CSV table of C-alpha atoms in Angstrom, one decimal:
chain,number,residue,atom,x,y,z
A,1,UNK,CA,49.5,-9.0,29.4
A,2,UNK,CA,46.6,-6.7,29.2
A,3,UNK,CA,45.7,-3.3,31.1
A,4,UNK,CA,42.8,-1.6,31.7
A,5,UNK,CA,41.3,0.8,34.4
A,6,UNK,CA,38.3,-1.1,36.7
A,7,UNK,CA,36.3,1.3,38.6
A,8,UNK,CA,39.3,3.9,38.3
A,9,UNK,CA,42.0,1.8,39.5
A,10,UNK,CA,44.8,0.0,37.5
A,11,UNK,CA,44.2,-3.4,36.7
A,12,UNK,CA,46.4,-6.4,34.8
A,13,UNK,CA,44.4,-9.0,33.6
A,14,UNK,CA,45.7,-12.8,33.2
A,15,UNK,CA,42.9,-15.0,31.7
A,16,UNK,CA,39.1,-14.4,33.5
A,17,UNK,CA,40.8,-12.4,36.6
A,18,UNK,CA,41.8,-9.0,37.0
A,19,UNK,CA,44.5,-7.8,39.4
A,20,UNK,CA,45.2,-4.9,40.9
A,21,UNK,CA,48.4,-2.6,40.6
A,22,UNK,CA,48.2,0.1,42.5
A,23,UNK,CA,50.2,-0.9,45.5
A,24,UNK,CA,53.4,-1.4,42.7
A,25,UNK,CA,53.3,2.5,42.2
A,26,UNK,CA,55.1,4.9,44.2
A,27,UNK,CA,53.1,6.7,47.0
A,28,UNK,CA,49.9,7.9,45.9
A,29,UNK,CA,49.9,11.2,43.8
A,30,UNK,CA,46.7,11.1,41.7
A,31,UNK,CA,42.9,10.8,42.3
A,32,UNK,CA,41.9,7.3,40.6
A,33,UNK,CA,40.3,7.2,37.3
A,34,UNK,CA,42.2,9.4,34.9
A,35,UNK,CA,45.3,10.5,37.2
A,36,UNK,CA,45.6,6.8,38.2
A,37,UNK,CA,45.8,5.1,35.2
A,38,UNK,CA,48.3,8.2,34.0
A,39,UNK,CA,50.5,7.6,36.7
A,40,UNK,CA,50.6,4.2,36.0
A,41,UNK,CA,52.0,5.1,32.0
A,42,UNK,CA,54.8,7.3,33.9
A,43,UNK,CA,55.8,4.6,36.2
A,44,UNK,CA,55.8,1.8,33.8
A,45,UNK,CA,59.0,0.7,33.2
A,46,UNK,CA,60.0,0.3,36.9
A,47,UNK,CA,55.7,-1.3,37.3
A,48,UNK,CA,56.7,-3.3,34.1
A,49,UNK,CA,59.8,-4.9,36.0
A,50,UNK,CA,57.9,-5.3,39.4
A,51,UNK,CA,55.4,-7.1,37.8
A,52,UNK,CA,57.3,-9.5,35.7
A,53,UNK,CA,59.3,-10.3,38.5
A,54,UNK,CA,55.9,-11.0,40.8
A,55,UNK,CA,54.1,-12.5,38.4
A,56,UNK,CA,50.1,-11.8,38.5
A,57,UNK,CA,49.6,-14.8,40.5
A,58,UNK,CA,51.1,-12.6,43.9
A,59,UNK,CA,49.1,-9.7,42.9
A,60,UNK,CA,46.2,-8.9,45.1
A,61,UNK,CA,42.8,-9.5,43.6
A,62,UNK,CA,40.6,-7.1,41.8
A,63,UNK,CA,37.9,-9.1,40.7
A,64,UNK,CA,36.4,-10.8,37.7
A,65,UNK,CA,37.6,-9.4,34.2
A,66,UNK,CA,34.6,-10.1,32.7
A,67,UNK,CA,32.4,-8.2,34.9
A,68,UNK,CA,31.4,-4.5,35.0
A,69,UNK,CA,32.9,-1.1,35.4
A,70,UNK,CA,35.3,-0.9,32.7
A,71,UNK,CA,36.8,2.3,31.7
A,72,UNK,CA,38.8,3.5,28.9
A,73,UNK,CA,42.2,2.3,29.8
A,74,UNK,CA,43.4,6.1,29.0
A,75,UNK,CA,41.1,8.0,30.5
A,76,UNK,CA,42.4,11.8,29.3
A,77,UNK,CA,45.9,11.1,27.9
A,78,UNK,CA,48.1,14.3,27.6
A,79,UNK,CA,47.4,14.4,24.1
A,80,UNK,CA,45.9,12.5,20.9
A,81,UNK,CA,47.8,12.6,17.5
A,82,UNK,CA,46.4,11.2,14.6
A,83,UNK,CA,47.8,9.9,11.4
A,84,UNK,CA,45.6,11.4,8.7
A,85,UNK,CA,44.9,9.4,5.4
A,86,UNK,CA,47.3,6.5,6.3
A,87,UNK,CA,46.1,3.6,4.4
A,88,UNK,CA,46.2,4.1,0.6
A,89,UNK,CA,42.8,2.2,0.1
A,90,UNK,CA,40.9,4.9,2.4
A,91,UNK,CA,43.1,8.1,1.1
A,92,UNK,CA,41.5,6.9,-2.4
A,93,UNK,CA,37.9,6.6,-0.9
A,94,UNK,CA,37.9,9.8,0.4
A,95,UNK,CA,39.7,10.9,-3.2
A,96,UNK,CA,42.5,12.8,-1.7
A,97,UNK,CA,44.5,11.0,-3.7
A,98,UNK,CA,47.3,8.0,-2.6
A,99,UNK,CA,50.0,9.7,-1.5
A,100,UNK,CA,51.6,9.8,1.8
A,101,UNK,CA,51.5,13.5,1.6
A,102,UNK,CA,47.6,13.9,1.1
A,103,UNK,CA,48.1,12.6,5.2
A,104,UNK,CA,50.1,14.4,8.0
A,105,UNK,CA,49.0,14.5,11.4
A,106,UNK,CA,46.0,16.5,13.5
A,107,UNK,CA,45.6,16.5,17.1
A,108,UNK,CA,42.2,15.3,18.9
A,109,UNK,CA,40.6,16.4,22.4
A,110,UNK,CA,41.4,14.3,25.0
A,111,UNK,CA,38.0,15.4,26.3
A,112,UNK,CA,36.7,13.1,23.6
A,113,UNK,CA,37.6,9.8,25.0
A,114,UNK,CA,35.5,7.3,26.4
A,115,UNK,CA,35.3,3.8,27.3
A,116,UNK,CA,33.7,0.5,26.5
A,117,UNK,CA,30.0,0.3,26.1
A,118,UNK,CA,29.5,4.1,26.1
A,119,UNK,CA,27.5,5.8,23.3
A,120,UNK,CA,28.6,7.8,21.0
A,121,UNK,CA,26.6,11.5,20.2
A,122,UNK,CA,26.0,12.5,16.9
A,123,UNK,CA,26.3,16.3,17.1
A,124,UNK,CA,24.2,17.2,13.7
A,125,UNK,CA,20.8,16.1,12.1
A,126,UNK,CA,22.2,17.1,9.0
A,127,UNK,CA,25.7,16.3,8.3
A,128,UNK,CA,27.2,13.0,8.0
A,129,UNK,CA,29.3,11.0,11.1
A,130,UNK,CA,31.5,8.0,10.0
A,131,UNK,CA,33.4,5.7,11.8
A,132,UNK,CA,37.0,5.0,11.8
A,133,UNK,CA,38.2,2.1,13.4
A,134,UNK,CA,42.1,2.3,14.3
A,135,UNK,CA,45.2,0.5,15.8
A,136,UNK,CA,45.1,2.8,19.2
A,137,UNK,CA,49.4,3.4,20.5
A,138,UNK,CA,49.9,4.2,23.8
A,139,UNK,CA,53.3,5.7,24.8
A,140,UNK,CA,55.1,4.6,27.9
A,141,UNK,CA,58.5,6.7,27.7
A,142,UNK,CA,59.0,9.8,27.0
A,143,UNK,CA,60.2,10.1,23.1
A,144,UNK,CA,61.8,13.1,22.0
A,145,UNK,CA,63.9,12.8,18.5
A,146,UNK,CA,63.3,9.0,17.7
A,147,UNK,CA,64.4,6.8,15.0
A,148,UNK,CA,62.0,4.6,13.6
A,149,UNK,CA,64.5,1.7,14.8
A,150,UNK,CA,64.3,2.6,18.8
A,151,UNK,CA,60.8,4.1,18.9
A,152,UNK,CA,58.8,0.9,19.9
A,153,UNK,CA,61.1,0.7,23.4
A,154,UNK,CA,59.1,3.7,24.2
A,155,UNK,CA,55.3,2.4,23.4
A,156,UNK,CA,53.3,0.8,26.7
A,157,UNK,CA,50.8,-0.6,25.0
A,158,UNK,CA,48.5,-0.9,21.9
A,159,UNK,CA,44.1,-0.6,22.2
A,160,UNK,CA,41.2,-0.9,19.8
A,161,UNK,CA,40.3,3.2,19.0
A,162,UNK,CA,37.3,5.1,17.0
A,163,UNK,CA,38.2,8.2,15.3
A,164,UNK,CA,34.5,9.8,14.7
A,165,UNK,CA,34.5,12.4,12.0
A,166,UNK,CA,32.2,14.7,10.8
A,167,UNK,CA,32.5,15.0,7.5
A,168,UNK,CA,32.6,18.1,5.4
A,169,UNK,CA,33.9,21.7,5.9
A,170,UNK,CA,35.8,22.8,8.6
A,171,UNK,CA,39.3,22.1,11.0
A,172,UNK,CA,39.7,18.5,11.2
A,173,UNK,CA,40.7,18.5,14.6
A,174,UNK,CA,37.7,19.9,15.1
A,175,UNK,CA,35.5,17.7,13.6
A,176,UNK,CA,36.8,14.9,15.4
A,177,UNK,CA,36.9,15.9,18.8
A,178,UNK,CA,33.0,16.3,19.7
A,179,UNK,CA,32.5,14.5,23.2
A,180,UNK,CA,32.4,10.9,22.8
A,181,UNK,CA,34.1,10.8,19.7
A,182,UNK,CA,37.6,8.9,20.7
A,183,UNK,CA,36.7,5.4,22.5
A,184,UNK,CA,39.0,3.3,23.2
A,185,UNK,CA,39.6,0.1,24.9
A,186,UNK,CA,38.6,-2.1,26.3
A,187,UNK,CA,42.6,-2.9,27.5
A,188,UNK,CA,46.2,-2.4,27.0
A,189,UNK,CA,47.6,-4.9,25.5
A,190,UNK,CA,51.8,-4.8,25.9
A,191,UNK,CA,53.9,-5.1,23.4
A,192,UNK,CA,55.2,-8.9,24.2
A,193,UNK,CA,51.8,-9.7,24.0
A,194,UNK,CA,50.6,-8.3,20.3
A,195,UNK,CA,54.0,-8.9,18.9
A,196,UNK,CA,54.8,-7.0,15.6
A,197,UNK,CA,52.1,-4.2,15.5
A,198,UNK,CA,52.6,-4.0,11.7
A,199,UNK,CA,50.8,-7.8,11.4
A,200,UNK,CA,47.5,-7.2,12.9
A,201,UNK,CA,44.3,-8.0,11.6
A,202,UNK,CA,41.9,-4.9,11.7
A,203,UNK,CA,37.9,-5.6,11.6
A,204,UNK,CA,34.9,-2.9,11.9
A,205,UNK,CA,31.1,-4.0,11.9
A,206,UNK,CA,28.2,-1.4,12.3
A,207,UNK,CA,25.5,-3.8,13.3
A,208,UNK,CA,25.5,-6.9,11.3
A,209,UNK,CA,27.6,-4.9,8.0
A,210,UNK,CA,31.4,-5.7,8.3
A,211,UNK,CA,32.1,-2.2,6.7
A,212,UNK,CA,36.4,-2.4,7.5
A,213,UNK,CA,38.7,-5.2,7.1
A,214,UNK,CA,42.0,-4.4,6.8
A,215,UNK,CA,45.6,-5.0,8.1
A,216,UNK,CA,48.1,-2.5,9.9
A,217,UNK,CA,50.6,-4.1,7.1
A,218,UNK,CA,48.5,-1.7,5.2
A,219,UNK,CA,50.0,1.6,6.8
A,220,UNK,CA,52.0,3.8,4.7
A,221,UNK,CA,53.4,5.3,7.8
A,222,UNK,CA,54.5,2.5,10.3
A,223,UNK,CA,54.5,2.5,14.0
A,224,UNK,CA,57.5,2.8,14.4
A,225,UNK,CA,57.7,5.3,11.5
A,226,UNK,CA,54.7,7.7,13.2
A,227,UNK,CA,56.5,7.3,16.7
A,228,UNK,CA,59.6,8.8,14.8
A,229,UNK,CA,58.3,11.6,12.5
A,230,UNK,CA,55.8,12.8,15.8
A,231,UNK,CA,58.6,13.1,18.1
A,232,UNK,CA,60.4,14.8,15.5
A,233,UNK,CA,57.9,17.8,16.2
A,234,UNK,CA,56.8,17.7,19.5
A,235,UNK,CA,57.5,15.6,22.7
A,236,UNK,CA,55.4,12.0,23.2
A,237,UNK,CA,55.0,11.8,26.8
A,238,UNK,CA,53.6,8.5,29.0
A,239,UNK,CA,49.9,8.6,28.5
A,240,UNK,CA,49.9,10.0,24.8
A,241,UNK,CA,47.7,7.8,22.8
A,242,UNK,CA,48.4,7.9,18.8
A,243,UNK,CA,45.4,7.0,16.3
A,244,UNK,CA,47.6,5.3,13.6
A,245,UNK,CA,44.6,5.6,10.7
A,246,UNK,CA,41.5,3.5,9.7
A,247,UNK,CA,41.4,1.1,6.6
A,248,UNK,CA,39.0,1.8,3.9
A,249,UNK,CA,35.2,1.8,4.8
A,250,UNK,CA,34.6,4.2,6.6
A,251,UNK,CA,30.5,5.3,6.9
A,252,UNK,CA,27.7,7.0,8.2
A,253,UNK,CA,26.3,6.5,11.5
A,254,UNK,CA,22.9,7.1,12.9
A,255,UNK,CA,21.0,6.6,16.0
A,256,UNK,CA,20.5,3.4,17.3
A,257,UNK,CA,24.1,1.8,15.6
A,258,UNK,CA,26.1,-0.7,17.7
A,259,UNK,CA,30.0,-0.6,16.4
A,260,UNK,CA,32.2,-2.9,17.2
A,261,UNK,CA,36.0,-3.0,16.4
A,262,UNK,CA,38.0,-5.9,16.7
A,263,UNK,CA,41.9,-6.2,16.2
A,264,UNK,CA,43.6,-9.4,16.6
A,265,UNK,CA,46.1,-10.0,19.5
A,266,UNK,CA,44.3,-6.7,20.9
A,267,UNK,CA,40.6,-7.1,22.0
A,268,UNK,CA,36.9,-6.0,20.4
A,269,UNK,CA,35.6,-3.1,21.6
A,270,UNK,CA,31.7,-2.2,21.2
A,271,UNK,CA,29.9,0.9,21.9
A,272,UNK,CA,26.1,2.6,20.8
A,273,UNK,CA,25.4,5.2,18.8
A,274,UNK,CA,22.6,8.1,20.0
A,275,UNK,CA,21.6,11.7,19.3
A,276,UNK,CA,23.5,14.4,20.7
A,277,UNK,CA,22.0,17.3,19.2
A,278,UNK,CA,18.9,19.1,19.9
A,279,UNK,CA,15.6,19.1,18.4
């Protein structure tokens, strides 16, 4: 099954139609968009069993998937943790060295996310902006203190993400949380759809250059192994969305780039590249 947010309402998607889900949560408590598609990660288990016992074909129509006014199906999670340095090939690009302790974790904006076919702003004339393109973890229980073993009862669903980074000096948090610098999307997929999240086929182009292409077999830290050591320090709560780390190939953008990130059993997303500073 796939999820994603159509004009700021909850959608599930079964081949070229999209249905809508908001009459399976509880009364209304959020404005649609971003407090919508939230409410839908906190309700999901109890959504999750409504559904598979209604089955798309009773749910009432939202229109065609393939049409417009996609959003990002995570509009401003509660938080963004990402997994620094977690492929070896790309900790040895950025010569950092191949350990799993050149990595650890940094937290991103939520402010920074956007959907499908936006653009992304380059912030400087004169210092570099790569892409990263990521297996994107959405959390759908609250985890708190969980082993490896247990921690992918507690994922919703899995999307196609961009890390941007400036490169150079400075907080990396920082540097990768300018507006526009998280997309994601375009959908959810669930968990019985992708299957083992550690067997996915991960592919970047920046126009017509396939610059990454890599698998999340690659990870040095696991799914289920990041779920684990981040709950270990701080609360994952329905909504958070976890960058797990980007393959080698990682490179600079300019104006006027179209990237596209496709993960098998998870979708393609595509946005633009622009100008976002002055002068």
């Amino acid at each position: 099954m796939l999820i994603g947010c159509l004009k700021g309402r909850p959608v599930a998607v079964d081949g070229g139609d999209a249905f809508d889900l908001s009459e399976l949560l509880d009364e209304p408590r959020a404005a649609p968009g971003a407090g919508r598609m939230l409410q839908l990660a906190q309700e999901w288990p109890r959504v999750h069993t409504s559904l598979a016992r209604r089955g798309t074909g009773h749910l009432p129509e939202a229109g065609d998937a393939a049409g417009a006014g996609w959003g990002p199906p995570m509009p401003r999670p509660p938080k963004i943790v990402g997994a620094a340095l977690n492929y070896r090939a790309h900790a040895e690009e950025m010569q950092a060295g191949p350990t799993v302790e050149t990595g650890g974790l940094f937290l991103k904006a939520s402010s920074s996310v956007v959907g499908p076919g936006a653009t992304v702003l380059l912030p400087f004339a004169d210092r570099r902006t790569d892409q990263e393109a990521e297996l994107g973890v959405v959390i759908g229980r609250p985890a708190r203190h969980v082993d490896a073993g247990d921690a992918l009862d507690h994922v919703l669903g899995y999307t196609c993400l961009l890390d941007i980074s400036v490169r150079g000096e400075g907080d990396r948090s920082i540097r990768k949380s300018f507006d526009t610098f998280t997309p994601i999307g375009p959908f959810l997929a669930t968990p019985e759809t992708v299957g083992d999240p550690g067997a996915l086929r991960l592919r970047c182009w920046v126009g017509d250059e396939l610059r990454q292409d890599g698998s999340t077999s690659e990870l040095l830290r696991s799914v289920p192994e990041l779920i684990a050591e981040i709950s270990a320090a701080m609360t994952l709560e329905p909504g958070d969305v976890i960058a797990t780390g980007t393959p080698a190939g990682v490179g600079p953008l300019a104006p006027g780039d179209r990237i596209a990130v496709e993960i098998e059993r998870v979708g393609r997303l595509e946005v633009d590249v622009d100008v976002g500073y002055r002068g």
